[in-house]
Short mmCIF file of C-alpha atoms in Angstrom, two decimals:
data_model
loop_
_atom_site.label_atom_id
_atom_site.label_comp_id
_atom_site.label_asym_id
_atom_site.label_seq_id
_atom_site.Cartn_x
_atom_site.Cartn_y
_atom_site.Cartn_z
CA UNK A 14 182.22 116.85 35.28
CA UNK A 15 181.80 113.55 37.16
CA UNK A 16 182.06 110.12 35.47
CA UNK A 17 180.70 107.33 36.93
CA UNK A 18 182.66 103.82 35.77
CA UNK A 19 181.05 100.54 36.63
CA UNK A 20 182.45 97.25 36.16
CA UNK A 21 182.26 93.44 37.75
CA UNK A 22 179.25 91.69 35.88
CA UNK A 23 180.09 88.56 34.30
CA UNK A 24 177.89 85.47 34.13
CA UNK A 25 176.74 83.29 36.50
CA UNK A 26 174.27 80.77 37.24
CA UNK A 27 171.13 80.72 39.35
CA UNK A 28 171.98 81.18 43.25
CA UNK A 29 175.73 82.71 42.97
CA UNK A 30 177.04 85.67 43.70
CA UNK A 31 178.59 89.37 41.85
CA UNK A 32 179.93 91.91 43.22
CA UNK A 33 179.26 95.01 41.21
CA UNK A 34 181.82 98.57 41.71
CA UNK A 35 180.69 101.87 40.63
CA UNK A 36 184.03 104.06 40.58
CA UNK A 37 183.06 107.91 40.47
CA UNK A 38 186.01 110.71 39.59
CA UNK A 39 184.49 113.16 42.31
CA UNK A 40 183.84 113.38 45.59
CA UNK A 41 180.26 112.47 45.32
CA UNK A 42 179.53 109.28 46.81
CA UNK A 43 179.25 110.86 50.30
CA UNK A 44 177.26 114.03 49.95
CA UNK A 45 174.48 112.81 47.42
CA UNK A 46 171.80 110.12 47.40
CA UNK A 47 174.09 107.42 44.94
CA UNK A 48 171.95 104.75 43.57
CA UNK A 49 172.31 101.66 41.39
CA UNK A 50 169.87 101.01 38.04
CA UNK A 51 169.49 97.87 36.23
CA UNK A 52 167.45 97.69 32.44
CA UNK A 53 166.38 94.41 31.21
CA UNK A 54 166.07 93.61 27.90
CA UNK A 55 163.02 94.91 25.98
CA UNK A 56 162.46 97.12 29.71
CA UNK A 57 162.28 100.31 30.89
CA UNK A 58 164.97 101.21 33.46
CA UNK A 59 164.76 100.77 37.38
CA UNK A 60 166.00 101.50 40.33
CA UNK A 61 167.81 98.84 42.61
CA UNK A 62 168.73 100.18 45.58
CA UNK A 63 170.12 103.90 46.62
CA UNK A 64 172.16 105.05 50.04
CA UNK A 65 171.87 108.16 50.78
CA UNK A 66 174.90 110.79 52.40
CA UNK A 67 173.95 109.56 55.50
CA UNK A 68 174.30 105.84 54.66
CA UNK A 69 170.70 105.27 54.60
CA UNK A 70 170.11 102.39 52.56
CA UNK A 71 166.91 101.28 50.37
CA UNK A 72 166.04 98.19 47.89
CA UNK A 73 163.29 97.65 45.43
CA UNK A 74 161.21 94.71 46.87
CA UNK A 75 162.34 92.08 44.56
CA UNK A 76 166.04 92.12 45.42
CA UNK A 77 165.50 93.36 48.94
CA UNK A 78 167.16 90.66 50.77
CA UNK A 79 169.74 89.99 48.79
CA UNK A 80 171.09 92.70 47.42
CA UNK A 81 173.21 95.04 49.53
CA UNK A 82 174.31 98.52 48.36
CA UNK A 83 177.68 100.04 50.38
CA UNK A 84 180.68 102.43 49.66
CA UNK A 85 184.25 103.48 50.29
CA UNK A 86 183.68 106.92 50.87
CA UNK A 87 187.75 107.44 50.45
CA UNK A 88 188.24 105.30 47.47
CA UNK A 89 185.22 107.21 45.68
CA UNK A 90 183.51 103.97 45.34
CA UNK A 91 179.71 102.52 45.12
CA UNK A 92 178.47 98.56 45.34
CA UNK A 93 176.40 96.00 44.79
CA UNK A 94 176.54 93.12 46.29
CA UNK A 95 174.15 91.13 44.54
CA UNK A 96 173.42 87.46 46.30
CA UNK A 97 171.09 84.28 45.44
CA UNK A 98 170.77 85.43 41.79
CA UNK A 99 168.27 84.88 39.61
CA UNK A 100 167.36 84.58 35.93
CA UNK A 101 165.00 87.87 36.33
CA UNK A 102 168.37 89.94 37.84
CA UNK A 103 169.76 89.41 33.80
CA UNK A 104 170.11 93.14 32.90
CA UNK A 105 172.73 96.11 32.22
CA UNK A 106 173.57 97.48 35.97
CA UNK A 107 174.35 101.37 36.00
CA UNK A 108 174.94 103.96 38.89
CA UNK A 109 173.89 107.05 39.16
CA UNK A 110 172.52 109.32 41.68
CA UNK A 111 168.72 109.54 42.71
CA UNK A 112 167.19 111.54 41.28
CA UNK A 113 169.28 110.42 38.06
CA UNK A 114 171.41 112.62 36.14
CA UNK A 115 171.34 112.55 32.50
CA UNK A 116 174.75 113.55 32.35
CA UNK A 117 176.20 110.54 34.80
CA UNK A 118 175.52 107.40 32.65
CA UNK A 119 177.97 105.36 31.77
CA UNK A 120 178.45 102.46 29.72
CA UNK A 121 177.06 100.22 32.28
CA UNK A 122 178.12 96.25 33.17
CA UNK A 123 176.14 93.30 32.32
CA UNK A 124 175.07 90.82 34.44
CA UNK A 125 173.59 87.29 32.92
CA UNK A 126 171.71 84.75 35.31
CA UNK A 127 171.90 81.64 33.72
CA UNK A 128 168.97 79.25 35.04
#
């Protein structure tokens, strides 16, 4: 079964910059749709941004722009790189793949936008 790890949120203020790393222990990241989540407090969860096998890459319209989603197909590896932050971008950040997989959450990393 694959596990998906991420890891690199942290807190920062308004206008920085995290880099966010979504370590997977199969050989997914290059033959399905992989896809990053974020839930706010009190929020449903939503999708961020997705690239798909073939490296096509999508945003929801609010971080589109800033956010850039890439891999290392040989290091099994998904980001985020996540730019001009905001207050709003405060959430838990997951991966998964699109369409999500019940059985791929993880713990998920936090990411605080202090204004």
């Amino acid at each position: 079964q694959v596990q998906l790890v991420e890891s690199g949120g942290g807190l920062v203020q308004a206008g920085g910059s995290l880099t966010l790393s979504c370590a997977a222990s199969g050989s997914i990241v290059n033959i399905i749709t992989m896809a990053w989540y974020r839930q706010a407090p009190g929020k449903q969860r939503e999708l961020v941004a997705t690239i798909t096998s073939a490296g096509i890459k999508n945003y929801k319209d609010s971080v589109n722009g800033r956010f850039t989603i890439s891999r290392e197909i040989a290091k099994k590896t998904v980001y985020l790189q996540m730019n001009s932050l905001k207050p709003e971008d405060t959430a838990v950040y997951y991966c998964n793949t699109d369409p999500w997989r019940s059985n791929f959450w993880g713990q998920g990393t936090q990411v605080t936008v202090s204004s």
